[in-house]
Amino acid sequence: MDKLSVFISSVAQDSLTTLRMRTKQLLDNLGHEGIIFEESIMFTELDSVKTCLEYVKDSDMLILFIDTKAGSMISSEGKSVTHLEFLTAHEEGKKVLVYVNRQVVDEFFKLKNKLDEVNDLYFNNYRQFVNVVDTFETTYISDSYVLVLLYDLYQKGYYLNSFELGIDLDDQIKQHLSSIMKKSLRYLSIEKDIQRAMYHFSIYRDFYENSLRLVELIRNGKIVDARLLLSRLQNQMDRIVVEKKSKYQNEKITVLNPATAITLYSMESDEMVLVEYSGDVTAENIPLDNRDSYVVITATNPVYEEALFYN
């Protein structure tokens, strides 16, 4: 059975060490895999931060605990290690659960309006924003950078679940995991619909983009540059697998490789006249009485429809 891999993140603060260890034990007992800095990570590089971020990328979700301290700062990034772990999970689209000491949360929301004002002033200057926040006077929070981290979490839409030190968090974490599983099951029930919608979206997106390129070459119902038009069409004719669908299986009939050439004909009185071509082709005008020609067969078909010829 595939295990849910959960990276448990927090600063190396005594008040959080026991909490991280207990959460790992809870996850392991539930059949999942809790990953913590002290026990789970095998450092394969000299850069320990880079190794941690790789573990975050490989995990399925992140649980983040925040108390009064910011932890180690990476000067080149202007961010704490914990902040980088969160940002990595966020950018990778991981599920993130955030738990913050209740007193820290309370102090953050008391300063929220002031943080908004500073953010409005230095929206495009992150380091200046951090420097100004560093001047804030706090009662309970030891490191003002905790406010920067919490503000980023809040701005990105993450709910700040509160906890109190010394009170068991197991039930709350289990409830959140259960809620995630319930939501996942809803998506699983419509998985095929989602996949079908994504497939059609891809087709329509490509069709829209390609149509814009082709429309540029057609004005007032006339082709402006036939050679370029055919060249663009040829580039769109990728490898195609032709299948015959039955009730229980799809039988592959043949594979159409990317087009090596494409031709454009016009039907005149007694022949198909070559207008233009693209690619590796030796084409010429074709008499309409040549019933061996796929071009003639297609053009003279009384039912106007696409035709596919293969051996």
CSV table of C-alpha atoms in Angstrom, one decimal:
chain,number,residue,atom,x,y,z
A,1,MET,CA,0.0,0.0,0.0
A,2,ASP,CA,1.3,3.5,-0.9
A,3,LYS,CA,1.9,5.6,2.2
A,4,LEU,CA,1.1,9.2,2.5
A,5,SER,CA,4.4,11.0,2.9
A,6,VAL,CA,4.1,14.0,5.2
A,7,PHE,CA,7.0,16.5,5.8
A,8,ILE,CA,6.7,17.9,9.4
A,9,SER,CA,8.3,21.4,9.5
A,10,SER,CA,9.1,23.8,12.3
A,11,VAL,CA,12.0,25.7,13.7
A,12,ALA,CA,14.4,23.9,16.1
A,13,GLN,CA,12.6,25.2,19.1
A,14,ASP,CA,12.3,23.2,22.3
A,15,SER,CA,8.6,24.0,22.6
A,16,LEU,CA,8.0,22.3,19.1
A,17,THR,CA,10.4,19.3,19.3
A,18,THR,CA,8.1,17.2,21.3
A,19,LEU,CA,5.1,18.2,19.1
A,20,ARG,CA,7.0,17.2,15.9
A,21,MET,CA,8.0,13.9,17.4
A,22,ARG,CA,4.5,13.1,18.5
A,23,THR,CA,3.0,14.1,15.2
A,24,LYS,CA,5.5,11.7,13.4
A,25,GLN,CA,4.5,8.9,15.7
A,26,LEU,CA,0.8,9.6,15.1
A,27,LEU,CA,1.3,9.5,11.3
A,28,ASP,CA,3.4,6.4,11.5
A,29,ASN,CA,0.7,4.6,13.6
A,30,LEU,CA,-1.9,5.6,11.1
A,31,GLY,CA,0.1,3.9,8.4
A,32,HIS,CA,1.6,7.0,6.9
A,33,GLU,CA,5.2,8.3,6.9
A,34,GLY,CA,6.1,11.3,9.0
A,35,ILE,CA,9.3,13.0,7.9
A,36,ILE,CA,11.2,15.0,10.4
A,37,PHE,CA,14.7,16.6,10.3
A,38,GLU,CA,16.1,14.7,13.2
A,39,GLU,CA,15.3,11.1,12.1
A,40,SER,CA,14.0,10.8,8.6
A,41,ILE,CA,16.4,12.8,6.4
A,42,MET,CA,19.5,11.2,4.8
A,43,PHE,CA,21.8,14.1,3.8
A,44,THR,CA,23.3,13.3,0.4
A,45,GLU,CA,24.6,16.9,-0.2
A,46,LEU,CA,26.7,19.3,1.7
A,47,ASP,CA,23.9,21.8,1.5
A,48,SER,CA,21.5,20.6,4.2
A,49,VAL,CA,18.8,23.2,3.3
A,50,LYS,CA,18.8,22.0,-0.3
A,51,THR,CA,18.3,18.4,0.9
A,52,CYS,CA,15.4,19.4,3.1
A,53,LEU,CA,13.7,21.2,0.2
A,54,GLU,CA,14.1,18.1,-2.0
A,55,TYR,CA,12.4,16.0,0.7
A,56,VAL,CA,9.5,18.6,0.7
A,57,LYS,CA,9.2,18.2,-3.0
A,58,ASP,CA,9.0,14.4,-2.7
A,59,SER,CA,6.4,14.5,0.1
A,60,ASP,CA,2.7,14.5,-0.4
A,61,MET,CA,1.9,17.2,2.1
A,62,LEU,CA,3.5,19.5,4.6
A,63,ILE,CA,2.5,20.1,8.3
A,64,LEU,CA,3.9,23.3,9.6
A,65,PHE,CA,4.2,24.3,13.3
A,66,ILE,CA,4.9,27.9,14.2
A,67,ASP,CA,5.7,29.3,17.7
A,68,THR,CA,7.6,32.4,18.8
A,69,LYS,CA,10.9,32.0,17.0
A,70,ALA,CA,11.8,32.3,13.3
A,71,GLY,CA,14.7,29.9,13.2
A,72,SER,CA,17.7,29.9,11.0
A,73,MET,CA,17.8,32.6,8.3
A,74,ILE,CA,19.3,32.2,4.8
A,75,SER,CA,20.9,35.6,4.2
A,76,SER,CA,21.1,35.2,0.4
A,77,GLU,CA,17.4,34.5,0.3
A,78,GLY,CA,16.3,36.9,3.0
A,79,LYS,CA,14.0,34.1,4.3
A,80,SER,CA,14.1,31.5,7.1
A,81,VAL,CA,14.6,27.8,6.3
A,82,THR,CA,11.0,27.1,7.6
A,83,HIS,CA,9.7,29.8,5.2
A,84,LEU,CA,11.6,28.2,2.3
A,85,GLU,CA,10.1,24.8,3.1
A,86,PHE,CA,6.6,26.3,3.1
A,87,LEU,CA,7.2,28.1,-0.2
A,88,THR,CA,8.6,25.0,-1.8
A,89,ALA,CA,5.4,23.0,-0.8
A,90,HIS,CA,3.2,25.9,-2.0
A,91,GLU,CA,5.0,26.1,-5.4
A,92,GLU,CA,4.8,22.4,-5.8
A,93,GLY,CA,1.0,22.4,-5.1
A,94,LYS,CA,1.3,20.3,-2.0
A,95,LYS,CA,-1.4,20.3,0.7
A,96,VAL,CA,-0.2,22.4,3.6
A,97,LEU,CA,-1.6,22.3,7.2
A,98,VAL,CA,-0.5,25.2,9.4
A,99,TYR,CA,-0.7,25.1,13.2
A,100,VAL,CA,0.3,28.2,15.2
A,101,ASN,CA,0.6,28.9,18.9
A,102,ARG,CA,-2.6,30.6,20.0
A,103,GLN,CA,-0.8,33.5,21.6
A,104,VAL,CA,1.2,34.0,18.4
A,105,VAL,CA,-1.9,34.0,16.3
A,106,ASP,CA,-3.6,36.5,18.5
A,107,GLU,CA,-0.6,38.9,18.4
A,108,PHE,CA,-0.4,38.5,14.6
A,109,PHE,CA,-4.0,39.6,14.1
A,110,LYS,CA,-3.6,42.5,16.4
A,111,LEU,CA,-0.8,43.7,14.1
A,112,LYS,CA,-2.5,42.7,10.9
A,113,ASN,CA,-3.7,46.2,9.9
A,114,LYS,CA,-0.2,47.6,10.5
A,115,LEU,CA,1.3,44.8,8.4
A,116,ASP,CA,-1.2,45.7,5.6
A,117,GLU,CA,0.0,49.3,5.6
A,118,VAL,CA,3.7,48.3,5.4
A,119,ASN,CA,2.9,45.9,2.6
A,120,ASP,CA,1.1,48.6,0.6
A,121,LEU,CA,4.1,50.8,0.9
A,122,TYR,CA,6.7,48.2,0.0
A,123,PHE,CA,4.7,45.8,-2.1
A,124,ASN,CA,7.6,45.4,-4.6
A,125,ASN,CA,10.4,45.6,-2.1
A,126,TYR,CA,10.4,42.4,0.1
A,127,ARG,CA,13.6,43.1,2.0
A,128,GLN,CA,12.4,46.6,2.9
A,129,PHE,CA,9.1,45.1,4.1
A,130,VAL,CA,11.1,42.7,6.3
A,131,ASN,CA,13.3,45.5,7.7
A,132,VAL,CA,10.3,47.6,8.6
A,133,VAL,CA,8.5,44.7,10.3
A,134,ASP,CA,11.7,44.1,12.2
A,135,THR,CA,11.0,47.4,14.0
A,136,PHE,CA,7.6,46.3,15.3
A,137,GLU,CA,7.4,45.9,19.1
A,138,THR,CA,5.9,42.5,20.1
A,139,THR,CA,4.8,41.2,23.4
A,140,TYR,CA,4.9,37.5,23.0
A,141,ILE,CA,6.7,36.8,19.6
A,142,SER,CA,10.5,36.6,20.1
A,143,ASP,CA,11.5,37.1,16.4
A,144,SER,CA,9.6,39.6,14.3
A,145,TYR,CA,10.2,37.5,11.2
A,146,VAL,CA,7.5,35.2,12.5
A,147,LEU,CA,5.1,38.0,11.5
A,148,VAL,CA,6.6,38.0,8.0
A,149,LEU,CA,6.0,34.3,7.7
A,150,LEU,CA,2.5,34.4,9.1
A,151,TYR,CA,1.6,37.3,6.8
A,152,ASP,CA,2.8,35.4,3.7
A,153,LEU,CA,0.8,32.4,4.8
A,154,TYR,CA,-2.3,34.5,5.3
A,155,GLN,CA,-1.9,36.3,2.0
A,156,LYS,CA,-1.6,33.0,0.2
A,157,GLY,CA,-4.9,31.9,1.7
A,158,TYR,CA,-3.8,29.3,4.3
A,159,TYR,CA,-5.8,28.9,7.4
A,160,LEU,CA,-3.9,29.5,10.7
A,161,ASN,CA,-5.1,26.7,13.0
A,162,SER,CA,-4.2,27.6,16.6
A,163,PHE,CA,-2.9,25.3,19.3
A,164,GLU,CA,-1.8,25.6,22.9
A,165,LEU,CA,1.4,24.0,24.1
A,166,GLY,CA,0.9,21.0,26.3
A,167,ILE,CA,-2.5,20.2,24.8
A,168,ASP,CA,-2.8,17.1,22.7
A,169,LEU,CA,-3.1,17.9,18.9
A,170,ASP,CA,-3.7,14.3,17.8
A,171,ASP,CA,-7.5,14.6,17.4
A,172,GLN,CA,-7.3,17.9,15.5
A,173,ILE,CA,-4.7,16.5,13.1
A,174,LYS,CA,-6.7,13.3,12.6
A,175,GLN,CA,-9.8,15.4,11.8
A,176,HIS,CA,-7.9,17.4,9.2
A,177,LEU,CA,-6.5,14.3,7.6
A,178,SER,CA,-10.0,12.8,7.5
A,179,SER,CA,-11.4,15.9,5.9
A,180,ILE,CA,-8.6,15.8,3.3
A,181,MET,CA,-9.4,12.1,2.6
A,182,LYS,CA,-13.1,12.8,2.3
A,183,LYS,CA,-12.5,15.6,-0.2
A,184,SER,CA,-10.1,13.4,-2.2
A,185,LEU,CA,-12.7,10.7,-2.4
A,186,ARG,CA,-15.1,13.2,-4.0
A,187,TYR,CA,-12.5,14.0,-6.6
A,188,LEU,CA,-11.9,10.3,-7.2
A,189,SER,CA,-15.5,9.8,-7.9
A,190,ILE,CA,-15.3,12.2,-10.8
A,191,GLU,CA,-11.7,11.4,-11.8
A,192,LYS,CA,-12.7,10.3,-15.3
A,193,ASP,CA,-14.7,13.5,-15.9
A,194,ILE,CA,-11.8,15.6,-14.7
A,195,GLN,CA,-9.4,13.7,-17.0
A,196,ARG,CA,-11.8,14.1,-20.0
A,197,ALA,CA,-12.2,17.8,-19.3
A,198,MET,CA,-8.5,18.3,-19.1
A,199,TYR,CA,-8.0,16.4,-22.4
A,200,HIS,CA,-10.7,18.5,-24.2
A,201,PHE,CA,-9.2,21.7,-22.7
A,202,SER,CA,-5.8,20.8,-24.2
A,203,ILE,CA,-7.4,20.1,-27.6
A,204,TYR,CA,-9.4,23.3,-27.6
A,205,ARG,CA,-6.5,25.4,-26.4
A,206,ASP,CA,-4.3,24.0,-29.2
A,207,PHE,CA,-7.1,24.5,-31.7
A,208,TYR,CA,-7.6,28.1,-30.6
A,209,GLU,CA,-3.9,28.9,-30.8
A,210,ASN,CA,-3.5,27.2,-34.2
A,211,SER,CA,-6.6,28.8,-35.6
A,212,LEU,CA,-5.2,32.3,-34.8
A,213,ARG,CA,-2.0,31.4,-36.7
A,214,LEU,CA,-4.0,30.1,-39.7
A,215,VAL,CA,-6.5,33.0,-39.8
A,216,GLU,CA,-3.5,35.3,-40.3
A,217,LEU,CA,-3.0,33.6,-43.7
A,218,ILE,CA,-6.6,33.9,-44.9
A,219,ARG,CA,-8.1,37.2,-45.7
A,220,ASN,CA,-11.4,37.9,-47.4
A,221,GLY,CA,-11.9,34.1,-48.0
A,222,LYS,CA,-8.6,33.9,-49.9
A,223,ILE,CA,-5.3,32.2,-48.9
A,224,VAL,CA,-2.5,34.8,-48.6
A,225,ASP,CA,0.4,32.5,-48.4
A,226,ALA,CA,-0.5,28.9,-49.3
A,227,ARG,CA,3.0,27.4,-48.7
A,228,LEU,CA,3.2,28.8,-45.2
A,229,LEU,CA,-0.3,27.7,-44.5
A,230,LEU,CA,0.5,24.1,-45.5
A,231,SER,CA,3.7,24.2,-43.6
A,232,ARG,CA,1.9,25.2,-40.4
A,233,LEU,CA,-0.7,22.5,-40.9
A,234,GLN,CA,2.0,19.9,-41.5
A,235,ASN,CA,3.6,20.8,-38.2
A,236,GLN,CA,0.3,20.2,-36.4
A,237,MET,CA,-0.1,16.7,-37.8
A,238,ASP,CA,1.6,14.7,-35.0
A,239,ARG,CA,1.9,11.0,-34.5
A,240,ILE,CA,-1.6,9.4,-34.3
A,241,VAL,CA,-2.6,6.0,-33.0
A,242,VAL,CA,-5.7,4.7,-34.8
A,243,GLU,CA,-7.7,2.4,-32.6
A,244,LYS,CA,-10.9,0.3,-33.0
A,245,LYS,CA,-12.9,0.5,-29.8
A,246,SER,CA,-15.0,-2.5,-28.6
A,247,LYS,CA,-16.9,-3.0,-25.4
A,248,TYR,CA,-13.9,-4.4,-23.5
A,249,GLN,CA,-10.8,-3.1,-25.2
A,250,ASN,CA,-9.2,-0.7,-27.7
A,251,GLU,CA,-7.5,-2.6,-30.5
A,252,LYS,CA,-4.6,-0.7,-32.2
A,253,ILE,CA,-5.1,-0.8,-35.9
A,254,THR,CA,-2.2,1.3,-37.1
A,255,VAL,CA,0.1,4.2,-36.2
A,256,LEU,CA,0.2,7.4,-38.3
A,257,ASN,CA,3.6,8.9,-38.1
A,258,PRO,CA,4.0,12.7,-38.3
A,259,ALA,CA,3.2,14.0,-41.7
A,260,THR,CA,6.2,14.2,-44.1
A,261,ALA,CA,4.3,16.2,-46.7
A,262,ILE,CA,1.0,17.9,-47.4
A,263,THR,CA,-0.6,19.1,-50.6
A,264,LEU,CA,-3.4,21.4,-51.7
A,265,TYR,CA,-5.4,20.7,-54.8
A,266,SER,CA,-8.2,22.6,-56.6
A,267,MET,CA,-10.8,20.7,-58.7
A,268,GLU,CA,-10.9,22.1,-62.3
A,269,SER,CA,-13.0,20.8,-65.2
A,270,ASP,CA,-11.3,17.5,-65.8
A,271,GLU,CA,-8.4,17.3,-63.3
A,272,MET,CA,-7.2,18.0,-59.8
A,273,VAL,CA,-4.8,20.9,-60.1
A,274,LEU,CA,-1.9,21.2,-57.7
A,275,VAL,CA,-2.0,24.6,-56.0
A,276,GLU,CA,0.8,24.2,-53.4
A,277,TYR,CA,2.7,21.7,-51.3
A,278,SER,CA,4.9,21.5,-48.2
A,279,GLY,CA,7.4,18.8,-47.4
A,280,ASP,CA,8.9,15.9,-49.2
A,281,VAL,CA,6.5,15.3,-52.1
A,282,THR,CA,6.6,14.7,-55.9
A,283,ALA,CA,3.1,16.0,-56.8
A,284,GLU,CA,1.5,16.9,-60.1
A,285,ASN,CA,-1.9,17.5,-61.6
A,286,ILE,CA,-4.2,14.4,-61.5
A,287,PRO,CA,-6.9,13.6,-64.1
A,288,LEU,CA,-10.3,13.1,-62.5
A,289,ASP,CA,-10.7,9.7,-64.3
A,290,ASN,CA,-7.7,8.3,-62.3
A,291,ARG,CA,-9.6,6.2,-59.8
A,292,ASP,CA,-6.3,5.0,-58.2
A,293,SER,CA,-5.6,8.4,-56.8
A,294,TYR,CA,-6.6,9.0,-53.2
A,295,VAL,CA,-6.9,12.7,-54.0
A,296,VAL,CA,-9.5,12.0,-56.7
A,297,ILE,CA,-11.4,9.5,-54.7
A,298,THR,CA,-11.7,11.9,-51.8
A,299,ALA,CA,-12.5,15.0,-53.9
A,300,THR,CA,-15.2,13.2,-55.9
A,301,ASN,CA,-16.9,11.4,-53.0
A,302,PRO,CA,-20.6,12.5,-53.1
A,303,VAL,CA,-20.6,12.5,-49.3
A,304,TYR,CA,-18.4,15.3,-48.1
A,305,GLU,CA,-16.3,13.8,-45.3
A,306,GLU,CA,-12.8,13.1,-44.1
A,307,ALA,CA,-11.1,10.1,-45.6
A,308,LEU,CA,-8.4,8.0,-44.2
A,309,PHE,CA,-6.5,5.6,-46.4
A,310,TYR,CA,-4.0,3.0,-45.0
A,311,ASN,CA,-2.5,-0.4,-45.8
